[in-house]
Amino acid sequence: MAKIAILMLGAPGSGKGTQAKFIMDTFNFIQLSTGDILRGLKKKPAESLTEAQKEAILTMDSGKLVSNALVSQLLADEIAVSGGEKVIFDGFPRNQAQISIFEELLKQNGFEVLIPVFLRVDDEILKGRMEARIAEMKALGQEPRADDIPETFAIRLATFHQETDPVIDHYASHANFIRLDALADTKREEVWSQLESQLTGMLAQ
Ligand code: AMP
């Protein structure tokens, strides 16, 4: 069977992680998220990190993008370790330079099918969601993610439009491109039901 890659595209807070989880549970995919891989560095003892990795942690917490070289290498290592046949890529490619790196990685690892999925959500809705998430965590006595605080979230959103909008434009003309629009009151289950039916059609081919 052909190796299949699903590429999740969308702003921070657009629900990529939630929809990826539905895909994993229903269609038996694994997920590789560059954000998760980078956050994994934070859990390692500082003395085991390289200078580049320490710098990446600071950059991540500031809401900007870490260097292409570092994140590409981390992703390449994860692909090799995972050995997955059906993989969801979340968080990469994130800028124009990463598109060719991504396509090369797909080729090298024998992925024949690519399905780009774009979750489109208005910025105002995203900001509201993030504020609600922070309030919820504080109510539970938990510490919000450093890059979720409003000032840093605004930087992440601006970085997304500047750096990642061109990536979405690039994949919008792909034959398998799926676009889902969420309004303020669209529930995650409604987005999933549309995505599931489109993916069912494509994965059955
Ligand atoms: P995410 O969880 O995908 O929002 O990623 C959290 C942070 O990790 C981002 O704000 C970036 O600082 C960094 N990051 C994740 N993926 C990439 C990437 N492909 N290129 C550069 N930086 C990334």
XYZ file of N, CA and C and ligand atoms in Angstrom:
638
model
N 0.831 -1.203 0.000
C 0.000 0.000 0.000
C 0.875 1.266 0.000
N 0.394 2.297 -0.679
C 1.187 3.536 -0.762
C 1.313 4.193 0.604
N 2.461 4.804 0.832
C 2.622 5.565 2.070
C 1.904 6.909 1.897
N 1.140 7.289 2.924
C 0.293 8.490 2.809
C 0.690 9.536 3.844
N 0.830 10.784 3.378
C 1.108 11.900 4.284
C -0.073 12.860 4.276
N -0.539 13.208 5.459
C -1.545 14.274 5.576
C -0.827 15.485 6.158
N -1.005 16.638 5.526
C -0.352 17.851 6.016
C -1.407 18.766 6.623
N -1.313 19.022 7.933
C -2.271 19.900 8.599
C -1.784 21.347 8.499
N -2.618 22.205 7.931
C -2.275 23.620 7.806
C -3.326 24.448 8.530
N -2.899 25.450 9.258
C -3.863 26.311 9.946
C -3.137 27.133 10.996
N -3.758 28.225 11.395
C -3.156 29.124 12.377
C -3.059 28.442 13.740
N -2.256 29.020 14.654
C -2.241 28.482 16.014
C -3.638 28.590 16.623
N -4.109 27.516 17.210
C -5.444 27.532 17.825
C -6.565 27.179 16.862
N -6.221 26.825 15.611
C -7.270 26.533 14.626
C -7.866 25.138 14.807
N -7.245 24.328 15.677
C -7.792 22.991 15.942
C -7.080 21.879 15.177
N -5.887 22.168 14.666
C -5.135 21.148 13.918
C -4.878 19.907 14.775
N -4.470 20.164 16.023
C -4.148 19.044 16.919
C -5.373 18.184 17.189
N -6.517 18.844 17.399
C -7.760 18.110 17.682
C -8.170 17.269 16.480
N -8.119 17.862 15.292
C -8.527 17.122 14.094
C -7.518 16.002 13.788
N -6.245 16.277 14.077
C -5.226 15.240 13.864
C -5.526 14.028 14.743
N -5.975 14.295 15.962
C -6.279 13.198 16.907
C -7.439 12.351 16.357
N -8.464 13.031 15.810
C -9.591 12.299 15.213
C -9.096 11.414 14.059
N -8.193 11.986 13.234
C -7.673 11.220 12.086
C -6.901 9.993 12.576
N -6.100 10.205 13.630
C -5.296 9.091 14.164
C -6.210 7.970 14.650
N -7.241 8.362 15.395
C -8.137 7.358 15.995
C -8.971 6.637 14.938
N -9.357 7.354 13.890
C -10.273 6.763 12.906
C -9.540 6.042 11.778
N -8.434 6.650 11.312
C -7.786 6.097 10.117
C -6.406 5.500 10.411
N -6.092 5.431 11.723
C -4.863 4.746 12.088
C -3.584 5.411 11.573
N -3.523 6.730 11.689
C -2.310 7.475 11.317
C -1.487 7.734 12.577
N -0.203 8.036 12.404
C 0.565 8.599 13.510
C 0.781 10.079 13.197
N 1.144 10.848 14.233
C 1.317 12.279 14.025
C 2.740 12.705 14.354
N 3.313 13.541 13.503
C 4.608 14.151 13.826
C 4.405 15.661 13.852
N 4.532 16.250 15.029
C 4.318 17.682 15.193
C 5.629 18.346 15.576
N 6.065 19.302 14.742
C 7.347 19.952 15.050
C 7.243 20.765 16.348
N 6.054 21.328 16.640
C 5.870 22.042 17.912
C 6.079 21.096 19.089
N 5.498 19.889 19.002
C 5.656 18.905 20.093
C 7.118 18.471 20.211
N 7.760 18.254 19.050
C 9.165 17.812 19.069
C 10.015 18.895 19.756
N 9.752 20.153 19.380
C 10.537 21.250 19.987
C 10.227 21.396 21.471
N 8.949 21.246 21.835
C 8.611 21.340 23.270
C 9.274 20.200 24.058
N 9.508 19.076 23.375
C 10.191 17.937 24.008
C 11.596 18.327 24.472
N 12.217 19.287 23.765
C 13.566 19.722 24.160
C 13.552 20.344 25.547
N 12.405 20.993 25.876
C 12.313 21.682 27.175
C 12.356 20.706 28.334
N 11.972 19.459 28.058
C 11.920 18.472 29.148
C 13.283 17.821 29.389
N 14.214 18.073 28.472
C 15.541 17.463 28.625
C 16.398 18.304 29.563
N 17.372 17.674 30.264
C 18.254 18.462 31.123
C 19.051 19.466 30.294
N 19.165 20.704 30.803
C 19.816 21.781 30.038
C 21.220 21.382 29.580
N 21.936 20.605 30.415
C 23.326 20.291 30.050
C 23.419 19.323 28.869
N 22.281 18.662 28.520
C 22.331 17.735 27.387
C 21.993 18.450 26.062
N 21.626 19.742 26.150
C 21.213 20.464 24.939
C 22.390 21.190 24.285
N 22.337 21.271 22.949
C 23.348 22.058 22.231
C 22.962 23.537 22.353
N 23.901 24.407 21.985
C 23.605 25.847 22.025
C 22.429 26.167 21.102
N 22.402 25.521 19.928
C 21.324 25.768 18.964
C 19.970 25.352 19.543
N 19.970 24.247 20.287
C 18.703 23.778 20.888
C 18.242 24.727 21.996
N 19.197 25.237 22.790
C 18.830 26.194 23.852
C 18.251 27.466 23.229
N 18.859 27.893 22.121
C 18.381 29.098 21.448
C 16.982 28.863 20.874
N 16.769 27.638 20.375
C 15.457 27.304 19.798
C 14.355 27.418 20.853
N 14.651 27.011 22.083
C 13.653 27.084 23.158
C 13.274 28.547 23.427
N 14.281 29.417 23.456
C 14.012 30.841 23.704
C 13.190 31.432 22.559
N 13.554 31.047 21.325
C 12.835 31.576 20.156
C 11.387 31.117 20.172
N 11.199 29.857 20.503
C 9.846 29.283 20.545
C 8.982 30.041 21.548
N 9.541 30.316 22.724
C 8.781 31.021 23.763
C 8.479 32.464 23.379
N 9.232 32.994 22.404
C 8.977 34.378 21.982
C 7.895 34.446 20.906
N 7.483 33.292 20.371
C 6.427 33.267 19.354
C 6.946 33.316 17.923
N 8.286 33.403 17.775
C 8.852 33.444 16.410
C 9.232 32.037 15.965
N 9.684 31.926 14.720
C 10.048 30.606 14.190
C 11.504 30.279 14.483
N 11.765 29.031 14.825
C 13.148 28.609 15.061
C 13.808 28.333 13.698
N 15.120 28.111 13.705
C 15.837 28.036 12.427
C 15.397 26.825 11.596
N 15.360 27.048 10.279
C 14.954 25.970 9.370
C 15.855 24.748 9.528
N 17.161 24.994 9.678
C 18.107 23.876 9.741
C 17.809 22.987 10.940
N 17.572 23.616 12.097
C 17.363 22.825 13.316
C 16.061 22.032 13.244
N 14.983 22.715 12.871
C 13.682 22.033 12.879
C 13.624 20.952 11.791
N 14.288 21.187 10.662
C 14.303 20.187 9.584
C 15.031 18.931 10.032
N 16.146 19.136 10.737
C 16.922 17.983 11.200
C 16.131 17.179 12.236
N 15.472 17.909 13.157
C 14.682 17.211 14.184
C 13.564 16.404 13.525
N 12.924 16.994 12.515
C 11.823 16.285 11.848
C 12.350 15.073 11.082
N 13.466 15.251 10.372
C 14.045 14.123 9.619
C 14.352 12.965 10.563
N 14.898 13.283 11.743
C 15.227 12.237 12.722
C 13.954 11.518 13.172
N 12.894 12.288 13.431
C 11.637 11.680 13.905
C 11.005 10.781 12.845
N 11.071 11.207 11.581
C 10.492 10.386 10.504
C 11.219 9.041 10.474
N 12.549 9.115 10.574
C 13.351 7.883 10.518
C 12.995 6.964 11.685
N 12.872 7.537 12.880
C 12.580 6.722 14.066
C 11.170 6.144 13.994
N 10.206 6.962 13.531
C 8.795 6.521 13.568
C 8.519 5.396 12.565
N 9.147 5.470 11.400
C 8.928 4.455 10.371
C 7.463 4.324 9.944
N 6.655 5.378 10.186
C 5.208 5.304 9.892
C 4.896 5.221 8.407
N 3.820 4.520 8.087
C 3.349 4.389 6.691
C 2.253 5.416 6.406
N 1.574 5.847 7.485
C 0.490 6.834 7.359
C 0.760 7.894 8.419
N 1.219 9.056 7.944
C 1.724 10.061 8.884
C 1.035 11.414 8.685
N 0.633 12.013 9.809
C 0.113 13.385 9.785
C 1.265 14.310 10.145
N 1.547 15.283 9.279
C 2.566 16.286 9.573
C 1.870 17.553 10.062
N 2.261 17.987 11.254
C 1.643 19.170 11.854
C 2.744 20.166 12.211
N 2.688 21.347 11.615
C 3.658 22.398 11.986
C 4.820 22.551 11.021
N 4.877 21.730 9.992
C 5.964 21.778 9.014
C 5.429 21.351 7.655
N 5.634 22.099 6.590
C 6.404 23.324 6.427
C 5.655 24.550 6.940
N 6.432 25.483 7.442
C 5.881 26.662 8.101
C 6.279 27.933 7.373
N 7.196 27.829 6.432
C 7.566 28.988 5.601
C 7.968 28.453 4.224
N 8.197 29.402 3.305
C 8.443 28.983 1.921
C 9.677 28.090 1.780
N 10.740 28.414 2.520
C 11.978 27.632 2.396
C 11.767 26.183 2.839
N 10.827 25.973 3.760
C 10.607 24.608 4.269
C 9.785 23.750 3.298
N 9.171 24.362 2.294
C 8.352 23.563 1.362
C 9.226 22.554 0.623
N 10.348 23.032 0.076
C 11.179 22.106 -0.704
C 11.841 21.073 0.205
N 12.157 21.478 1.439
C 12.752 20.521 2.395
C 11.720 19.417 2.681
N 10.467 19.836 2.881
C 9.383 18.884 3.172
C 9.190 17.925 1.997
N 9.146 18.474 0.793
C 8.877 17.615 -0.360
C 10.012 16.629 -0.581
N 11.226 17.073 -0.265
C 12.383 16.175 -0.371
C 12.286 15.059 0.688
N 11.886 15.432 1.898
C 11.727 14.426 2.970
C 10.670 13.389 2.590
N 9.569 13.865 1.984
C 8.509 12.929 1.571
C 9.061 11.950 0.542
N 9.816 12.499 -0.410
C 10.368 11.672 -1.485
C 11.352 10.638 -0.922
N 12.268 11.138 -0.106
C 13.297 10.244 0.467
C 12.680 9.112 1.279
N 11.532 9.415 1.901
C 10.917 8.416 2.783
C 9.790 7.648 2.095
N 9.655 7.824 0.790
C 8.734 7.011 -0.002
C 7.246 7.326 0.159
N 6.924 8.571 0.557
C 5.494 8.943 0.635
C 5.007 9.286 -0.775
N 4.012 8.545 -1.247
C 3.528 8.748 -2.625
C 2.300 9.631 -2.676
N 1.529 9.627 -1.578
C 0.279 10.398 -1.567
C 0.386 11.507 -0.529
N -0.016 12.723 -0.932
C -0.048 13.847 0.011
C -1.451 14.440 0.017
N -1.986 14.644 1.212
C -3.293 15.301 1.344
C -3.121 16.530 2.241
N -3.103 17.736 1.651
C -2.995 18.932 2.485
C -4.389 19.325 3.012
N -4.469 19.566 4.325
C -5.757 19.927 4.954
C -5.600 21.302 5.599
N -6.428 22.257 5.178
C -6.338 23.619 5.726
C -7.574 23.935 6.557
N -7.349 24.243 7.834
C -8.454 24.653 8.713
C -8.435 26.181 8.786
N -9.445 26.795 8.183
C -9.448 28.273 8.161
C -10.349 28.835 9.252
N -9.764 29.631 10.116
C -10.519 30.245 11.219
C -10.108 31.714 11.303
N -11.092 32.621 11.501
C -10.777 34.054 11.609
C -9.900 34.357 12.819
N -9.042 35.363 12.661
C -8.140 35.744 13.760
C -8.901 36.094 15.042
N -10.027 36.803 14.888
C -10.767 37.220 16.096
C -11.254 35.999 16.880
N -11.683 34.977 16.157
C -12.148 33.750 16.818
C -10.962 33.072 17.521
N -9.823 33.057 16.834
C -8.627 32.419 17.418
C -8.206 33.108 18.715
N -8.231 34.466 18.690
C -7.833 35.213 19.896
C -8.789 34.905 21.035
N -10.081 34.860 20.727
C -11.086 34.558 21.756
C -10.888 33.161 22.339
N -10.606 32.199 21.440
C -10.390 30.820 21.896
C -9.199 30.732 22.832
N -8.125 31.441 22.458
C -6.903 31.366 23.257
C -7.131 31.982 24.628
N -7.880 33.119 24.662
C -8.158 33.748 25.963
C -8.981 32.799 26.828
N -9.949 32.111 26.204
C -10.789 31.168 26.964
C -9.939 30.019 27.507
N -8.977 29.552 26.663
C -8.134 28.431 27.081
C -7.278 28.820 28.291
N -6.755 30.048 28.264
C -5.921 30.509 29.382
C -6.759 30.622 30.659
N -7.968 31.194 30.518
C -8.835 31.364 31.700
C -9.171 29.998 32.298
N -9.421 29.029 31.406
C -9.767 27.666 31.842
C -8.604 27.041 32.623
N -7.381 27.207 32.074
C -6.213 26.611 32.742
C -5.959 27.261 34.088
N -6.107 28.599 34.123
C -5.877 29.316 35.390
C -6.887 28.846 36.427
N -8.161 28.647 35.991
C -9.207 28.198 36.920
C -8.861 26.821 37.491
N -8.139 26.029 36.700
C -7.748 24.687 37.160
C -6.420 24.721 37.929
N -5.868 25.931 38.084
C -4.597 26.078 38.795
C -3.408 25.627 37.969
N -3.578 25.567 36.628
C -2.458 25.137 35.766
C -1.803 26.346 35.103
N -0.532 26.160 34.767
C 0.235 27.225 34.121
C -0.009 27.181 32.610
N -0.462 28.307 31.982
C -0.634 28.280 30.516
C 0.714 28.134 29.807
N 0.677 27.677 28.543
C 1.900 27.580 27.750
C 2.488 28.978 27.602
N 3.823 29.085 27.701
C 4.477 30.409 27.647
C 4.067 31.178 26.389
N 3.889 30.465 25.263
C 3.606 31.183 24.017
C 2.107 31.378 23.775
N 1.272 31.051 24.760
C -0.174 31.288 24.627
C -0.604 32.626 25.235
N 0.277 33.265 26.021
C -0.129 34.536 26.642
C -0.416 35.546 25.516
N -1.407 36.454 25.712
C -1.908 37.269 24.593
C -0.845 37.959 23.751
N 0.186 38.554 24.378
C 1.197 39.290 23.587
C 1.947 38.328 22.655
N 2.297 37.162 23.184
C 3.069 36.208 22.379
C 2.163 35.548 21.350
N 0.908 35.315 21.725
C -0.018 34.719 20.760
C -0.190 35.651 19.551
N -0.235 36.957 19.825
C -0.378 37.927 18.720
C 0.825 37.830 17.780
N 2.009 37.630 18.349
C 3.222 37.484 17.509
C 3.125 36.198 16.682
N 2.657 35.102 17.313
C 2.528 33.832 16.578
C 1.557 33.974 15.405
N 0.472 34.711 15.658
C -0.540 34.884 14.604
C 0.025 35.722 13.444
N 0.744 36.789 13.801
C 1.337 37.641 12.762
C 2.389 36.837 11.984
N 3.173 36.034 12.699
C 4.199 35.204 12.045
C 3.526 34.215 11.102
N 2.392 33.665 11.540
C 1.655 32.716 10.704
C 1.259 33.376 9.373
N 0.686 34.571 9.450
C 0.239 35.206 8.202
C 1.416 35.559 7.291
N 2.481 36.046 7.927
C 3.633 36.458 7.127
C 4.351 35.255 6.507
N 4.577 34.235 7.310
C 5.435 33.126 6.862
C 4.649 31.943 6.276
N 3.470 31.660 6.839
C 2.791 30.409 6.467
C 1.669 30.614 5.453
N 1.109 31.840 5.339
C 0.107 32.070 4.285
C 0.633 31.641 2.903
N 1.898 31.963 2.567
C 2.409 31.526 1.251
C 2.467 29.993 1.115
N 2.638 29.294 2.238
C 2.667 27.820 2.183
C 1.258 27.317 1.830
N 0.257 27.967 2.421
C -1.129 27.560 2.141
C -1.467 27.860 0.676
N -1.039 29.037 0.207
C -1.264 29.377 -1.216
C -0.626 28.319 -2.112
N 0.552 27.861 -1.711
C 1.265 26.854 -2.509
C 0.437 25.564 -2.620
N -0.116 25.104 -1.485
C -0.832 23.818 -1.495
C -2.283 23.948 -1.946
N -2.788 25.187 -2.046
C -4.199 25.371 -2.434
C -4.476 24.821 -3.836
N -3.434 24.732 -4.657
C -3.660 24.229 -6.018
C -3.371 22.723 -6.123
N -3.060 22.097 -4.999
C -2.796 20.652 -5.003
C -4.098 19.897 -5.253
N -4.021 18.812 -6.010
C -5.237 18.068 -6.395
C -6.014 17.548 -5.177
N -5.307 17.232 -4.089
C -5.979 16.661 -2.903
C -6.312 17.689 -1.830
N -6.126 18.969 -2.123
C -6.301 20.016 -1.093
C -7.714 20.004 -0.502
N -7.780 19.973 0.831
C -9.076 20.036 1.528
C -9.085 21.322 2.349
N -10.141 22.125 2.177
C -10.252 23.355 2.970
C -11.521 23.290 3.797
N -11.392 23.565 5.096
C -12.562 23.556 5.979
C -12.642 24.910 6.661
N -13.800 25.527 6.622
C -13.972 26.844 7.240
C -14.737 26.703 8.546
N -14.176 27.298 9.607
C -14.889 27.247 10.888
C -15.378 28.646 11.260
N -16.635 28.768 11.618
C -17.173 30.035 12.114
C -17.120 29.980 13.641
N -17.532 31.099 14.276
C -17.422 31.176 15.738
C -18.116 30.011 16.424
N -19.259 29.605 15.870
C -20.035 28.584 16.573
C -19.864 27.175 15.967
N -18.875 27.011 15.095
C -18.655 25.674 14.521
C -17.976 24.783 15.554
N -18.597 23.649 15.822
C -18.033 22.750 16.830
C -16.989 21.833 16.180
N -16.053 21.350 17.004
C -14.980 20.487 16.486
C -15.558 19.237 15.820
N -16.695 18.754 16.345
C -17.319 17.547 15.781
C -17.873 17.811 14.380
N -18.348 19.064 14.166
C -18.877 19.394 12.823
C -17.734 19.465 11.816
N -16.619 20.073 12.237
C -15.453 20.143 11.338
C -15.015 18.714 11.025
N -14.971 17.876 12.065
C -14.525 16.498 11.878
C -15.451 15.733 10.941
N -16.742 15.951 11.060
C -17.632 15.161 10.215
C -17.412 15.493 8.725
N -17.119 16.779 8.440
C -16.804 17.146 7.038
C -15.455 16.551 6.613
N -14.486 16.668 7.519
C -13.148 16.162 7.178
C -13.171 14.648 7.010
N -13.881 13.985 7.910
C -13.937 12.518 7.846
C -14.522 12.060 6.517
N -15.610 12.731 6.077
C -16.219 12.232 4.844
C -15.309 12.489 3.641
N -14.599 13.623 3.648
C -13.683 13.876 2.522
C -12.505 12.897 2.537
N -11.967 12.646 3.728
C -10.829 11.732 3.822
C -11.240 10.297 3.476
N -12.449 9.920 3.884
C -12.922 8.560 3.586
C -12.898 8.343 2.082
N -13.382 9.352 1.336
C -13.391 9.252 -0.123
C -11.987 9.108 -0.673
N -11.084 9.941 -0.176
C -9.726 9.933 -0.729
C -8.939 8.691 -0.328
N -9.091 8.261 0.906
C -8.293 7.124 1.381
C -8.792 5.812 0.804
N -10.030 5.816 0.287
C -10.578 4.588 -0.286
C -10.028 4.349 -1.688
N -9.429 5.408 -2.291
C -8.972 5.288 -3.691
C -7.752 4.378 -3.819
P 3.199 24.939 17.346
O 2.902 24.055 18.511
O 3.114 24.235 16.035
O 2.401 26.220 17.378
O 4.732 25.362 17.478
C 5.222 26.062 18.609
C 6.469 26.852 18.228
O 7.487 25.948 17.770
C 6.297 27.842 17.079
O 5.776 29.080 17.519
C 7.732 27.968 16.579
O 8.514 28.780 17.447
C 8.247 26.555 16.716
N 8.030 25.770 15.467
C 7.186 24.711 15.278
N 7.269 24.247 14.023
C 8.189 25.037 13.390
C 8.718 25.073 12.078
N 8.307 24.226 11.134
N 9.655 26.009 11.792
C 10.090 26.870 12.712
N 9.624 26.905 13.973
C 8.687 26.000 14.325
